[in-house]
Amino acid sequence: MSDDHTHVQEFFGARAADWDTRFPDDGPVYAAAVAELGLREGSRVLDAGCGTGRALTPLRAAVGPSGVVVGVDLTAAMLQAAVRAARDRAGRLLLADVAALPLRDEALDAVFAAGLVAHLPHPAENLRELARVVRPGGVLALFHPIGRAALAARQGRQITPEDLRAEPNLRPLLAGSGWRMTSYVDEDARFLALAVREG
């Protein structure tokens, strides 16, 4: 296992037990972001880097009982927290790496990824892997419950021009990974970039 994985697992593993209590008011902004995916009854969706599964319930509501919801995370402690919160009832949880998903090509209609991009060790390759499992015309949502500036302020740092989530960086990154960006919002209350899987 790479150092990148070890760092991510240690960081989130140490915070898993109280993660949801640290961000108790995020539910409505997650639900609003999920709504922007345009999912339908019966859709198949992946929550990539699902953490404690905060998006699983709105994803299940969007796809209905006939849809498929899968949550994938690299950190076992985060998935355990999702189970303790009973979010595993909304979707199937898998301990897996988004760099090598245990899913068939074009198996999904959409991917929801909250806070994932900053933790990808090889962003172009990893976004290509997400594209692999989504049908042409399917949708990707890169989401964070607060915008880049607000997050940087919370963490006591400055936004740099190299930030992957900056639109001038993210748009070509997505384009080179099989996605076409269709919208980009970066405001204090949320970050949401939507992209369509190219055919």
PDB file of C-alpha atoms in Angstrom, residues 57-157:
ATOM      1  CA  THR A  57     -29.625   8.624   2.160  1.00  0.00           C
ATOM      2  CA  PRO A  58     -30.318  11.427  -0.367  1.00  0.00           C
ATOM      3  CA  LEU A  59     -28.836   9.252  -3.132  1.00  0.00           C
ATOM      4  CA  ARG A  60     -31.202   6.404  -2.191  1.00  0.00           C
ATOM      5  CA  ALA A  61     -34.145   8.832  -2.108  1.00  0.00           C
ATOM      6  CA  ALA A  62     -33.204  10.020  -5.609  1.00  0.00           C
ATOM      7  CA  VAL A  63     -32.918   6.563  -7.211  1.00  0.00           C
ATOM      8  CA  GLY A  64     -35.739   4.893  -5.291  1.00  0.00           C
ATOM      9  CA  PRO A  65     -35.987   1.259  -4.249  1.00  0.00           C
ATOM     10  CA  SER A  66     -35.216  -0.026  -7.762  1.00  0.00           C
ATOM     11  CA  GLY A  67     -31.981   1.964  -8.031  1.00  0.00           C
ATOM     12  CA  VAL A  68     -28.481   0.965  -6.991  1.00  0.00           C
ATOM     13  CA  VAL A  69     -26.411   2.947  -4.487  1.00  0.00           C
ATOM     14  CA  VAL A  70     -22.823   1.922  -3.740  1.00  0.00           C
ATOM     15  CA  GLY A  71     -20.539   3.704  -1.291  1.00  0.00           C
ATOM     16  CA  VAL A  72     -16.789   3.141  -1.612  1.00  0.00           C
ATOM     17  CA  ASP A  73     -14.163   4.310   0.851  1.00  0.00           C
ATOM     18  CA  LEU A  74     -10.525   3.526   1.549  1.00  0.00           C
ATOM     19  CA  THR A  75     -10.854   3.855   5.333  1.00  0.00           C
ATOM     20  CA  ALA A  76     -12.541   1.042   7.247  1.00  0.00           C
ATOM     21  CA  ALA A  77     -13.245   3.269  10.265  1.00  0.00           C
ATOM     22  CA  MET A  78     -15.287   5.658   8.124  1.00  0.00           C
ATOM     23  CA  LEU A  79     -17.384   2.782   6.766  1.00  0.00           C
ATOM     24  CA  GLN A  80     -17.868   1.494  10.315  1.00  0.00           C
ATOM     25  CA  ALA A  81     -19.147   4.942  11.301  1.00  0.00           C
ATOM     26  CA  ALA A  82     -21.572   4.792   8.346  1.00  0.00           C
ATOM     27  CA  VAL A  83     -22.878   1.455   9.623  1.00  0.00           C
ATOM     28  CA  ARG A  84     -23.273   2.833  13.168  1.00  0.00           C
ATOM     29  CA  ALA A  85     -25.343   5.674  11.675  1.00  0.00           C
ATOM     30  CA  ALA A  86     -27.453   3.019   9.840  1.00  0.00           C
ATOM     31  CA  ARG A  87     -26.573   4.563   6.469  1.00  0.00           C
ATOM     32  CA  ASP A  88     -25.684   1.132   5.110  1.00  0.00           C
ATOM     33  CA  ARG A  89     -29.460   0.638   4.764  1.00  0.00           C
ATOM     34  CA  ALA A  90     -29.399   3.205   1.946  1.00  0.00           C
ATOM     35  CA  GLY A  91     -26.634   1.555  -0.082  1.00  0.00           C
ATOM     36  CA  ARG A  92     -24.004  -1.141  -0.264  1.00  0.00           C
ATOM     37  CA  LEU A  93     -20.689  -0.199   1.353  1.00  0.00           C
ATOM     38  CA  LEU A  94     -17.378  -1.402  -0.070  1.00  0.00           C
ATOM     39  CA  LEU A  95     -13.872  -1.016   1.343  1.00  0.00           C
ATOM     40  CA  ALA A  96     -12.044  -0.178  -1.876  1.00  0.00           C
ATOM     41  CA  ASP A  97      -9.784   2.324  -3.595  1.00  0.00           C
ATOM     42  CA  VAL A  98     -11.282   4.680  -6.189  1.00  0.00           C
ATOM     43  CA  ALA A  99      -8.073   4.096  -8.168  1.00  0.00           C
ATOM     44  CA  ALA A 100      -9.123   0.485  -8.801  1.00  0.00           C
ATOM     45  CA  LEU A 101     -12.875   0.136  -8.433  1.00  0.00           C
ATOM     46  CA  PRO A 102     -14.348  -3.377  -8.230  1.00  0.00           C
ATOM     47  CA  LEU A 103     -17.023  -2.428 -10.770  1.00  0.00           C
ATOM     48  CA  ARG A 104     -17.675  -3.250 -14.431  1.00  0.00           C
ATOM     49  CA  ASP A 105     -17.074  -0.760 -17.238  1.00  0.00           C
ATOM     50  CA  GLU A 106     -20.034   1.592 -17.781  1.00  0.00           C
ATOM     51  CA  ALA A 107     -21.941   0.008 -14.882  1.00  0.00           C
ATOM     52  CA  LEU A 108     -23.184   3.307 -13.440  1.00  0.00           C
ATOM     53  CA  ASP A 109     -25.220   6.364 -14.347  1.00  0.00           C
ATOM     54  CA  ALA A 110     -23.502   8.771 -11.972  1.00  0.00           C
ATOM     55  CA  VAL A 111     -20.742   9.352  -9.423  1.00  0.00           C
ATOM     56  CA  PHE A 112     -21.032  11.629  -6.406  1.00  0.00           C
ATOM     57  CA  ALA A 113     -17.688  12.556  -4.826  1.00  0.00           C
ATOM     58  CA  ALA A 114     -17.656  14.753  -1.736  1.00  0.00           C
ATOM     59  CA  GLY A 115     -14.268  16.142  -0.728  1.00  0.00           C
ATOM     60  CA  LEU A 116     -12.485  13.538  -2.829  1.00  0.00           C
ATOM     61  CA  VAL A 117     -10.386  15.445  -5.362  1.00  0.00           C
ATOM     62  CA  ALA A 118      -7.903  16.881  -2.857  1.00  0.00           C
ATOM     63  CA  HIS A 119      -7.107  13.370  -1.601  1.00  0.00           C
ATOM     64  CA  LEU A 120      -6.479  11.697  -4.969  1.00  0.00           C
ATOM     65  CA  PRO A 121      -2.815  10.690  -5.324  1.00  0.00           C
ATOM     66  CA  HIS A 122      -3.013  10.666  -9.141  1.00  0.00           C
ATOM     67  CA  PRO A 123      -5.981  12.889 -10.050  1.00  0.00           C
ATOM     68  CA  ALA A 124      -5.980  12.371 -13.825  1.00  0.00           C
ATOM     69  CA  GLU A 125      -5.699   8.571 -13.527  1.00  0.00           C
ATOM     70  CA  ASN A 126      -8.209   8.425 -10.682  1.00  0.00           C
ATOM     71  CA  LEU A 127     -10.782  10.527 -12.539  1.00  0.00           C
ATOM     72  CA  ARG A 128     -10.278   8.263 -15.583  1.00  0.00           C
ATOM     73  CA  GLU A 129     -11.096   5.297 -13.352  1.00  0.00           C
ATOM     74  CA  LEU A 130     -14.327   7.008 -12.297  1.00  0.00           C
ATOM     75  CA  ALA A 131     -15.092   7.622 -15.977  1.00  0.00           C
ATOM     76  CA  ARG A 132     -14.482   3.940 -16.741  1.00  0.00           C
ATOM     77  CA  VAL A 133     -17.348   2.809 -14.527  1.00  0.00           C
ATOM     78  CA  VAL A 134     -19.859   5.402 -15.822  1.00  0.00           C
ATOM     79  CA  ARG A 135     -21.825   5.086 -19.066  1.00  0.00           C
ATOM     80  CA  PRO A 136     -21.350   7.753 -21.749  1.00  0.00           C
ATOM     81  CA  GLY A 137     -23.632  10.661 -20.860  1.00  0.00           C
ATOM     82  CA  GLY A 138     -23.475   9.805 -17.159  1.00  0.00           C
ATOM     83  CA  VAL A 139     -22.736  12.499 -14.605  1.00  0.00           C
ATOM     84  CA  LEU A 140     -19.998  13.268 -12.077  1.00  0.00           C
ATOM     85  CA  ALA A 141     -20.513  15.638  -9.129  1.00  0.00           C
ATOM     86  CA  LEU A 142     -17.404  16.892  -7.326  1.00  0.00           C
ATOM     87  CA  PHE A 143     -18.781  18.408  -4.150  1.00  0.00           C
ATOM     88  CA  HIS A 144     -17.737  19.983  -0.879  1.00  0.00           C
ATOM     89  CA  PRO A 145     -20.173  21.413   1.691  1.00  0.00           C
ATOM     90  CA  ILE A 146     -18.207  24.682   1.798  1.00  0.00           C
ATOM     91  CA  GLY A 147     -16.327  26.539  -0.913  1.00  0.00           C
ATOM     92  CA  ARG A 148     -12.582  26.702  -1.450  1.00  0.00           C
ATOM     93  CA  ALA A 149     -12.027  30.041   0.298  1.00  0.00           C
ATOM     94  CA  ALA A 150     -14.114  29.076   3.330  1.00  0.00           C
ATOM     95  CA  LEU A 151     -12.334  25.727   3.589  1.00  0.00           C
ATOM     96  CA  ALA A 152      -8.914  27.353   3.353  1.00  0.00           C
ATOM     97  CA  ALA A 153      -9.881  29.834   6.085  1.00  0.00           C
ATOM     98  CA  ARG A 154     -11.123  26.979   8.303  1.00  0.00           C
ATOM     99  CA  GLN A 155      -7.791  25.196   7.828  1.00  0.00           C
ATOM    100  CA  GLY A 156      -5.721  28.345   8.343  1.00  0.00           C
ATOM    101  CA  ARG A 157      -4.173  28.364   4.872  1.00  0.00           C
TER     102      ARG A 157
END
